[in-house]
CSV table of C-alpha atoms and ligand atoms in Angstrom, one decimal:
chain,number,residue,atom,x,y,z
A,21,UNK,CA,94.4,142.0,97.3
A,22,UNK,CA,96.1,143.1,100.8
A,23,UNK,CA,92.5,142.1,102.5
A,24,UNK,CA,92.5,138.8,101.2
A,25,UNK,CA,96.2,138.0,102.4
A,26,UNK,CA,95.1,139.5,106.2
A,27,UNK,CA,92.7,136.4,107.1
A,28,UNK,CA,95.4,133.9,105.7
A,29,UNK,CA,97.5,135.1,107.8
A,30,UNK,CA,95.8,134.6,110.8
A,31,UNK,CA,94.6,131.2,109.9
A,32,UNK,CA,98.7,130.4,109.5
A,33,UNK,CA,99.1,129.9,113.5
A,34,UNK,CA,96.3,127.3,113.9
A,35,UNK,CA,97.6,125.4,110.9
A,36,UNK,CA,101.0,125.5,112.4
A,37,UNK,CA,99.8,123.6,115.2
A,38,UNK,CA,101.7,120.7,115.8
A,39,UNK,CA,99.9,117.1,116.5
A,40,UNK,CA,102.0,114.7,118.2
A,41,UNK,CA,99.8,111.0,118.2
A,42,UNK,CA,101.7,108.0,119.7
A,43,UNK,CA,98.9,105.4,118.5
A,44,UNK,CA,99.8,102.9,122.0
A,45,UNK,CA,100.4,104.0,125.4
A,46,UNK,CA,99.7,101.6,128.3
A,47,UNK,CA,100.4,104.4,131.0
A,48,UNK,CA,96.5,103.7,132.5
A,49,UNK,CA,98.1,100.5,133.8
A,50,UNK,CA,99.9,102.6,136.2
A,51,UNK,CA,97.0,104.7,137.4
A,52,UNK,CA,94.4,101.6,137.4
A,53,UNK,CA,97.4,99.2,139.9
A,54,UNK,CA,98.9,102.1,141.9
A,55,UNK,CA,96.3,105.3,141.6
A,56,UNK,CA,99.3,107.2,140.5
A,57,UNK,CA,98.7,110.4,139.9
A,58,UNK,CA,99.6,111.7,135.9
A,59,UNK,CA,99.7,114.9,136.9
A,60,UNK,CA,103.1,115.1,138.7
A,61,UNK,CA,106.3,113.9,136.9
A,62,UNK,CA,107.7,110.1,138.0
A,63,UNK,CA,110.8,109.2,138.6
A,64,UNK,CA,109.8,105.7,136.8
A,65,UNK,CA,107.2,104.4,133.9
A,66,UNK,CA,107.3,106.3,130.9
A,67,UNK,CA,104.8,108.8,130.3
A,68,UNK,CA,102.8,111.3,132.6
A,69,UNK,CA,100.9,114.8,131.5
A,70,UNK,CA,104.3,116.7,132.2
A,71,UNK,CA,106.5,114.2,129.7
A,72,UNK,CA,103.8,113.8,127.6
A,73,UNK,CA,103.7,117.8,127.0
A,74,UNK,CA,108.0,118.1,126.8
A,75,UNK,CA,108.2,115.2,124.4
A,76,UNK,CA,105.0,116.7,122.5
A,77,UNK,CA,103.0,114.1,122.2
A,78,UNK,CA,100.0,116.0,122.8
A,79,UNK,CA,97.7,113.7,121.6
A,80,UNK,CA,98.4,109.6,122.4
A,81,UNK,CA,95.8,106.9,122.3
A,82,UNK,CA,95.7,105.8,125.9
A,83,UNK,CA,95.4,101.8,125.8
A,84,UNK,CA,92.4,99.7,128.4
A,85,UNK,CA,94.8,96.5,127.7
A,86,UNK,CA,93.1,93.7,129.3
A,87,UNK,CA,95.1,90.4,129.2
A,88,UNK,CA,94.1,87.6,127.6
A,89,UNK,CA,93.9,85.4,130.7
A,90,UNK,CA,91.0,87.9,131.8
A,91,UNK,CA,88.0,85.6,130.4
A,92,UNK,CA,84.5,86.6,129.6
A,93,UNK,CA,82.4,89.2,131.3
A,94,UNK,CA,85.9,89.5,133.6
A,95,UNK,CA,87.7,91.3,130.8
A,96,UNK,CA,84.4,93.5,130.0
A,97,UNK,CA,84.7,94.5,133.9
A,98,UNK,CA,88.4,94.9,133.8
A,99,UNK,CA,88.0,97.6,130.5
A,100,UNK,CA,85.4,99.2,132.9
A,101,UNK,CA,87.5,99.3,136.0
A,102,UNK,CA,90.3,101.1,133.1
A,103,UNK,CA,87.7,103.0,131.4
A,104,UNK,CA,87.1,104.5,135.1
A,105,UNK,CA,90.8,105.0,135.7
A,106,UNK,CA,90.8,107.1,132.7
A,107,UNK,CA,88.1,109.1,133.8
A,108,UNK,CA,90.0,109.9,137.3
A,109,UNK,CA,93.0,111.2,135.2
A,110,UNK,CA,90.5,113.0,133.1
A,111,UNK,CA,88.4,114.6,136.0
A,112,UNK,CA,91.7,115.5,138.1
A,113,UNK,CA,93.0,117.6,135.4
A,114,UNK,CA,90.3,119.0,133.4
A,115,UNK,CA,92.8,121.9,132.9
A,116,UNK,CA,95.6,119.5,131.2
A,117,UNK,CA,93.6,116.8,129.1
A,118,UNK,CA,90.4,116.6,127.5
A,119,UNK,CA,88.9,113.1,125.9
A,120,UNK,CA,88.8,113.6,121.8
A,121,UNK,CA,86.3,111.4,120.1
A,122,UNK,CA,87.3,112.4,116.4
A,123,UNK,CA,89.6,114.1,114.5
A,124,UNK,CA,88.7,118.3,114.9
A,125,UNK,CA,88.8,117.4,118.9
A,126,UNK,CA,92.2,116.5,118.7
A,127,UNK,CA,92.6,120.1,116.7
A,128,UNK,CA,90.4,121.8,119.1
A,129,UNK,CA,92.4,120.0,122.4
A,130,UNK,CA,95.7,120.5,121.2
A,131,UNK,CA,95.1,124.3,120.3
A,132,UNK,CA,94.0,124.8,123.9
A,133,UNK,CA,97.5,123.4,125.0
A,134,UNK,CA,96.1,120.5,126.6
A,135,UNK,CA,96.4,116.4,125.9
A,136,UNK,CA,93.6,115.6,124.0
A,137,UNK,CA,93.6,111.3,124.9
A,138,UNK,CA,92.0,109.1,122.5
A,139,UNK,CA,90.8,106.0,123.8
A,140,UNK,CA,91.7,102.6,122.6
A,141,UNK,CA,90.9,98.7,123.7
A,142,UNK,CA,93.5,96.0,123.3
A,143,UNK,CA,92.0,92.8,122.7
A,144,UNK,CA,89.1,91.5,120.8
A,145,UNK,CA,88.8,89.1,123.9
A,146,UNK,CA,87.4,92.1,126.1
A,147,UNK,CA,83.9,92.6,123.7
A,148,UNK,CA,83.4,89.0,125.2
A,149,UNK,CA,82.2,87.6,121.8
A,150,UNK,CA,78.9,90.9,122.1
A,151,UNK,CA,78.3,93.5,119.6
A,152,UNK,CA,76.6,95.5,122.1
A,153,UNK,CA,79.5,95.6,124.3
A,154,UNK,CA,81.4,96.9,121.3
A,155,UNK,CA,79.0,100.0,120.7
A,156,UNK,CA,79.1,100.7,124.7
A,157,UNK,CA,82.5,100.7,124.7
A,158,UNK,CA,82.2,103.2,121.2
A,159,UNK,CA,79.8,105.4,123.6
A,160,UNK,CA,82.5,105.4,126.1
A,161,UNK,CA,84.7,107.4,123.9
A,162,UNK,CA,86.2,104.1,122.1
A,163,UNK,CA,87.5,104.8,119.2
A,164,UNK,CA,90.3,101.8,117.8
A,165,UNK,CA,90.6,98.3,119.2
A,166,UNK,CA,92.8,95.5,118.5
A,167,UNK,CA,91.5,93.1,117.5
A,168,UNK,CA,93.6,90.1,119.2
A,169,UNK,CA,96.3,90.3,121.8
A,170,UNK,CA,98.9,87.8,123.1
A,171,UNK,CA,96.5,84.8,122.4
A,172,UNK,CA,93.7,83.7,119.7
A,173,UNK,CA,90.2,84.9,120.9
A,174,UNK,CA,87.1,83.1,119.5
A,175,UNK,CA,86.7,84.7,116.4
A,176,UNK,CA,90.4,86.1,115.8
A,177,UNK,CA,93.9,84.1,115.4
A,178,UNK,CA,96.8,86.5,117.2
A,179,UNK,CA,100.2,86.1,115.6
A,180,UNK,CA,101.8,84.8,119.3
A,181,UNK,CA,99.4,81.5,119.1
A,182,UNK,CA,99.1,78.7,117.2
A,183,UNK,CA,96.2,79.4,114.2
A,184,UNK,CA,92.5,78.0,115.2
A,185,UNK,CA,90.3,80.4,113.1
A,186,UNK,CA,92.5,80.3,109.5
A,187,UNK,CA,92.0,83.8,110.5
A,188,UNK,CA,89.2,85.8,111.2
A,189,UNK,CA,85.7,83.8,111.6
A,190,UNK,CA,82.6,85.2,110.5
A,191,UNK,CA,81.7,86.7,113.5
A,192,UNK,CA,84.8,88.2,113.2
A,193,UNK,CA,84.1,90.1,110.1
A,194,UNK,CA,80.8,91.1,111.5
A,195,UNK,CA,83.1,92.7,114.3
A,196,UNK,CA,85.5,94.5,111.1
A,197,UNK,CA,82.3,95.6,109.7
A,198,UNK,CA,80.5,97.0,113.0
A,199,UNK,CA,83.8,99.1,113.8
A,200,UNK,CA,83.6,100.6,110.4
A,201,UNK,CA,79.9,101.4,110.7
A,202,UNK,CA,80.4,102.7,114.5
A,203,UNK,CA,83.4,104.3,113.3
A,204,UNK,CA,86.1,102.2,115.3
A,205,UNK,CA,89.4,102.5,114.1
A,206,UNK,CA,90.8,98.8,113.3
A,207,UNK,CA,93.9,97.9,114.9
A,208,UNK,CA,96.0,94.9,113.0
A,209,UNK,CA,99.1,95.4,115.1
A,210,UNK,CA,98.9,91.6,117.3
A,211,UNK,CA,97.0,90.0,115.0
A,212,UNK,CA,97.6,86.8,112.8
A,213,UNK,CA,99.0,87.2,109.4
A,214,UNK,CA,96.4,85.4,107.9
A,215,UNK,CA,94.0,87.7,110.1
A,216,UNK,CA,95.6,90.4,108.5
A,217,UNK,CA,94.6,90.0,105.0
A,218,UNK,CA,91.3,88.7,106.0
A,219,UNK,CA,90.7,92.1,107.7
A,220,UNK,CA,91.5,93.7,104.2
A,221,UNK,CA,89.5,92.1,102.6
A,222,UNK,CA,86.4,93.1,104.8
A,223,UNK,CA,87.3,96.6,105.6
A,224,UNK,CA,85.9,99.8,103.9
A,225,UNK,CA,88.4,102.1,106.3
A,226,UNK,CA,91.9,102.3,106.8
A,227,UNK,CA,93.3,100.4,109.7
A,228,UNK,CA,96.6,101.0,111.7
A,229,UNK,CA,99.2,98.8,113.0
A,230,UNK,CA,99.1,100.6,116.1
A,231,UNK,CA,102.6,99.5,117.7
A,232,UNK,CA,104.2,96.9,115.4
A,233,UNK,CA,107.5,97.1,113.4
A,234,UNK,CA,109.0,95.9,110.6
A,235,UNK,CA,109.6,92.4,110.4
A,236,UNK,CA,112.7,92.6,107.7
A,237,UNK,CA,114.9,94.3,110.5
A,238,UNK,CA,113.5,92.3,113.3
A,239,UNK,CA,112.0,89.0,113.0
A,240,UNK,CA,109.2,88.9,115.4
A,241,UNK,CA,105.9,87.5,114.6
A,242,UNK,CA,104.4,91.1,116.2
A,243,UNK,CA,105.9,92.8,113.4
A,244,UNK,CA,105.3,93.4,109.4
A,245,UNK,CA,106.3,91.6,106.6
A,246,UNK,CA,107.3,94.0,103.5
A,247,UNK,CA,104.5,92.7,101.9
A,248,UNK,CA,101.8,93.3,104.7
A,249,UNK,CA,102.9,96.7,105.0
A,250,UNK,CA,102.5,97.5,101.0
A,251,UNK,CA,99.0,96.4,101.8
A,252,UNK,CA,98.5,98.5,104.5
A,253,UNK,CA,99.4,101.4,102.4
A,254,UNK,CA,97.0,100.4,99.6
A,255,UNK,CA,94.3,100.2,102.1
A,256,UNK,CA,95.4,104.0,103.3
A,257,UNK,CA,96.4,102.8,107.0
A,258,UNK,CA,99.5,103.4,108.7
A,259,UNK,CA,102.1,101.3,110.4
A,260,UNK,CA,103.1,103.1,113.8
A,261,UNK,CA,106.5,101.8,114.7
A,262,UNK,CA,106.8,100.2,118.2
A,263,UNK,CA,109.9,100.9,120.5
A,264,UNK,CA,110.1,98.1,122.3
A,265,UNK,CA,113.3,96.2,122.0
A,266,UNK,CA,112.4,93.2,120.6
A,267,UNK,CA,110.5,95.3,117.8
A,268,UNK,CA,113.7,96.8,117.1
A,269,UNK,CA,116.4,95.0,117.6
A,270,UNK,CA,117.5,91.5,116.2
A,271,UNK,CA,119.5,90.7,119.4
A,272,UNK,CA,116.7,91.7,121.8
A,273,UNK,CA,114.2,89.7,118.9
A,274,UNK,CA,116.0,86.1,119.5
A,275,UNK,CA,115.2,86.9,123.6
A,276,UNK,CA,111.8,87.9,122.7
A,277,UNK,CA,111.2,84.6,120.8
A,278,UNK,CA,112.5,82.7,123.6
A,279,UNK,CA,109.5,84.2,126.0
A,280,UNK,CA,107.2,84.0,123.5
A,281,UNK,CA,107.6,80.4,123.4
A,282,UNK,CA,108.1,79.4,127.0
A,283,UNK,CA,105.1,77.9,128.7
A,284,UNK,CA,101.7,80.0,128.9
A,285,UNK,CA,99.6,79.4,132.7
A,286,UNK,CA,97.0,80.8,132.4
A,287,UNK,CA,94.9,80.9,136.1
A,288,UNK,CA,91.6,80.2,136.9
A,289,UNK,CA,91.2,82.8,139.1
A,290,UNK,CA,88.1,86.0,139.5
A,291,UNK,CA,87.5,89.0,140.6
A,292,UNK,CA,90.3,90.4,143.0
A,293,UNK,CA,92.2,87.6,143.4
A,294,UNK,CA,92.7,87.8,139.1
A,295,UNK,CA,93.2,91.4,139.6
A,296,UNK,CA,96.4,90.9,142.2
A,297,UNK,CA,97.6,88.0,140.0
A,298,UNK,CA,97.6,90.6,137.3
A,299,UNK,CA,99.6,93.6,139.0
A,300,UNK,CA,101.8,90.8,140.2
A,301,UNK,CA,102.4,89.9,136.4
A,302,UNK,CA,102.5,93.2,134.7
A,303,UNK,CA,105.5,94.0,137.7
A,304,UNK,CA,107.0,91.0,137.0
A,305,UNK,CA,107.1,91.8,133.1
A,306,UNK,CA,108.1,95.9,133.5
A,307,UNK,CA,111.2,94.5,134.3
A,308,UNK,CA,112.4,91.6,131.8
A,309,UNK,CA,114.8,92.6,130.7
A,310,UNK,CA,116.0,94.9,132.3
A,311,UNK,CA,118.2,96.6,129.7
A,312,UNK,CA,118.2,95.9,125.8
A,313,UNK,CA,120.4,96.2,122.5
A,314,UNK,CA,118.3,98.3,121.1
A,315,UNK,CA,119.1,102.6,120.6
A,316,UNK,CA,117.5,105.3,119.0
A,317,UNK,CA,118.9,104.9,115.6
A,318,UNK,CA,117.0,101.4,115.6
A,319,UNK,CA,113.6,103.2,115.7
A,320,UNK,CA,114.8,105.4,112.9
A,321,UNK,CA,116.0,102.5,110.8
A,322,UNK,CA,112.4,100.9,111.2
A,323,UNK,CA,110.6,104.3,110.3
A,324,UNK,CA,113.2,104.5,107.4
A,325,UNK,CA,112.2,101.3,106.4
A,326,UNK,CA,108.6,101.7,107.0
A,327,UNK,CA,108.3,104.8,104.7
A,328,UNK,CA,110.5,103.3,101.9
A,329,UNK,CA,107.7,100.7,101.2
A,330,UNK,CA,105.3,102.3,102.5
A,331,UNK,CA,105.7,105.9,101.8
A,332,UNK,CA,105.5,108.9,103.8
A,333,UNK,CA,102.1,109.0,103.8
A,334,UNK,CA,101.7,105.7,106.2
A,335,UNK,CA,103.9,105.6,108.9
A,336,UNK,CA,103.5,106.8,112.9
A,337,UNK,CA,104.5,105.8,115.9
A,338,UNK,CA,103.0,103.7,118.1
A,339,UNK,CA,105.9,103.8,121.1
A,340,UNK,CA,104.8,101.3,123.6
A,341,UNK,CA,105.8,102.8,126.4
A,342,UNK,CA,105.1,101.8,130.1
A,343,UNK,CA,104.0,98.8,128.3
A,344,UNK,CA,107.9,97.6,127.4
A,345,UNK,CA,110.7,97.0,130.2
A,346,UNK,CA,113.9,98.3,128.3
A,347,UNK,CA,113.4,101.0,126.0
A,348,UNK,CA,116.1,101.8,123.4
A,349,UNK,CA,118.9,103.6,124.8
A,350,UNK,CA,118.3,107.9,123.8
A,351,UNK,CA,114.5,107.2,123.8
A,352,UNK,CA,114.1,106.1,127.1
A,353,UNK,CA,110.4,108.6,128.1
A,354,UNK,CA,108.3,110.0,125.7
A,355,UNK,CA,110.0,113.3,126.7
A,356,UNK,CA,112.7,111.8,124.3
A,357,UNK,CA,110.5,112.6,121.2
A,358,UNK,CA,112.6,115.7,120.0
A,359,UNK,CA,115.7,113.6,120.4
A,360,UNK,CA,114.5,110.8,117.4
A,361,UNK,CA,113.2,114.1,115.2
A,362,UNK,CA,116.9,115.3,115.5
A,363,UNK,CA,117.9,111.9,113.9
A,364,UNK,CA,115.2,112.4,111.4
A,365,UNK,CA,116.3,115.3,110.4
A,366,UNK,CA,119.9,114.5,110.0
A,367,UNK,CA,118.9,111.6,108.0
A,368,UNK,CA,117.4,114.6,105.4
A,369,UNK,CA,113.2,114.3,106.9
A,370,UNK,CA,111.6,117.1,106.3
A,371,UNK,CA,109.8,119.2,108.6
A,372,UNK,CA,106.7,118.3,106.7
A,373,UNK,CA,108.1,114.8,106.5
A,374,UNK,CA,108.1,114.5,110.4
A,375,UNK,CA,104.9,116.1,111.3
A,376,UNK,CA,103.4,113.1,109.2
A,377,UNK,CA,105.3,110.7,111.1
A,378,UNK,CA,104.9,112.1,114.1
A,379,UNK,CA,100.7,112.9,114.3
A,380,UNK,CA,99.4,114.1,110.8
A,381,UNK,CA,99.1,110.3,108.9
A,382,UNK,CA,97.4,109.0,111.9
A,383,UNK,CA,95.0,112.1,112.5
A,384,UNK,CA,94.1,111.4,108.8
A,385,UNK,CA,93.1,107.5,109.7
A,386,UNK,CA,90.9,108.8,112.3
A,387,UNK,CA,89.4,111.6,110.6
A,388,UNK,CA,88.6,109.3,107.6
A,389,UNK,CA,87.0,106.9,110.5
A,390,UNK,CA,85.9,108.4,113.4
A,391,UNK,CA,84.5,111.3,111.4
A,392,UNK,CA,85.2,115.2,111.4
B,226,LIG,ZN1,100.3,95.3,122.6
């Protein structure tokens, strides 16, 4: 029997590989508004190639965020002017990170020791109401999207907006079912909770909550009822749990709520001069507020709290980061990843447990979507 154990054996290292996903990253912000170069490690932001690597996240979903205020064909040109950014990071470092359209590239990418990025689109607003621009953006290595952000599009209701759809419209489900045919993960996380279910009902694949939290420990309309995320675990998704503070943290919710309410300008402006009122904006936002309430052991209550009703099989992370101003104090980079699988492990996670958390349940969502 000896020659049966020998090939086993060798298979044992590439099954040991470890797959760090983080399902939202909005470090191509930084790259598209200063050309900053990922390769070298910043003193500021939270996530470059070198962090990425220490914290082991070796395989995030790099966000094209567009925001809502971009209207039209502007938000289909600002995803190409991100898409392009992308492609800058990808072409300087060829070496370091590798674009992964489905599941056995992210096996294949992360075995080489290099970043495999998977590419995601945040907000329904930026198809511009066009099928077609949803498959281009599938052939430009696309593979989730959310499908609202801050505000409702015109076939979506967002969850920071008063409703105007009851939902999703019927367009809308045509969009659900052309990412499932495509093979488009669905992203829930900013959508209404009405939109919610109705995306449920529609889907034949499991959706993520790409960076959203759980709503019983902070009461933010961004995160997850108990309920919603029992149905996202019948539907075979995961919830990936979002650091920022108001996701985490009660205290730092209330402030949240506050800003979330103030008044909304949105301006009329194109081209550049939307562009510089933009990176004046996103500036503005990186640092409000400054510092926050919430820590470490907030993410692991939410995780904790995720997997209880959700089980082990549906939870990730979805971090946030360079996207939120005041991370929680001892996960401050994504080179503090091996700091919250200490706490994990304390609490009594197995190693098995973690990798789940930490890469496997997600993987799983985008094999099951995206394909082999
Ligand atoms: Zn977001």
């Amino acid at each position: 029997m000896r020659w049966i154990l020998a090939p086993l054996v060798l298979l044992l290292p590439l099954q040991a590989q470890t797959i760090g996903i983080d399902s939202h990253i909005d470090t191509i912000q930084r790259v598209l508004m200063d050309n900053e170069d990922l390769g070298q490690r910043a003193a500021h932001g939270h996530a470059d190639l070198p962090r990425l690597r220490e914290g082991g996240t070796n395989a995030p979903f790099f966000s094209l965020w567009v925001p809502t205020y971009y209207k039209g064909s502007e938000a289909v040109r600002r995803t190409l002017d991100l898409r392009d950014a992308m492609q800058r990071v990808l072409d300087a470092h060829p070496d370091q990170i590798e674009l992964a359209l489905n599941a056995s590239d992210v096996e294949r990418i992360t075995r080489a020791k290099k970043i495999a990025a998977i590419l995601s689109v945040e907000g329904g607003h930026q198809i511009d109401d066009d099928l077609a621009v949803l498959r281009m953006y599938y052939r430009l290595g696309v593979r989730s999207m959310t499908l609202t952000h801050f505000r409702n599009n015109d076939w979506a209701d967002s969850s920071t907006d008063k409703p105007l759809h009851n939902g999703l419209t019927d367009f809308g489900k045509q969009v659900v079912r052309e990412m499932n045919r495509l093979g488009m993960i669905v992203d829930i996380s900013h959508v209404s909770d009405k939109t919610f279910y109705d995306t449920l009902a529609v889907t034949t694949k499991p959706v993520i909550a790409s960076h959203s939290s759980c709503r019983a420990l902070s009461e933010v309309p961004r995160n997850m009822t108990d309920d919603m995320i029992r149905a996202l675990a019948k539907n075979g998704g995961v919830i990936a749990i979002n650091f920022g503070e108001g996701f985490l943290n009660q205290k730092d919710a209330e402030l949240l709520m506050k800003a979330v309410k103030s008044v909304y300008i949105e301006p009329t402006l194109t081209g550049k001069a939307l562009d510089d009122y933009s990176a004046k904006q996103f500036k503005e936002e990186m640092v409000r507020p400054a510092t926050s309430f919430a820590t470490l052991d907030d993410a692991v209550a939410h995780i904790d709290h995720a997997v209880k009703i959700a089980g082990i099989d549906h939870v990730g992370i979805g971090s946030d980061f360079d996207g939120i101003s005041a991370p929680p104090k001892g996960l401050e980079d994504i080179s503090k990843m091996p700091a919250l699988a200490a706490a994990l492990r304390k609490k009594g996670y197995s190693e098995t447990d973690i990798r789940k958390i930490f890469g496997l349940n997600t993987l799983r969502v985008l094999r099951e979507v995206a394909g082999k």
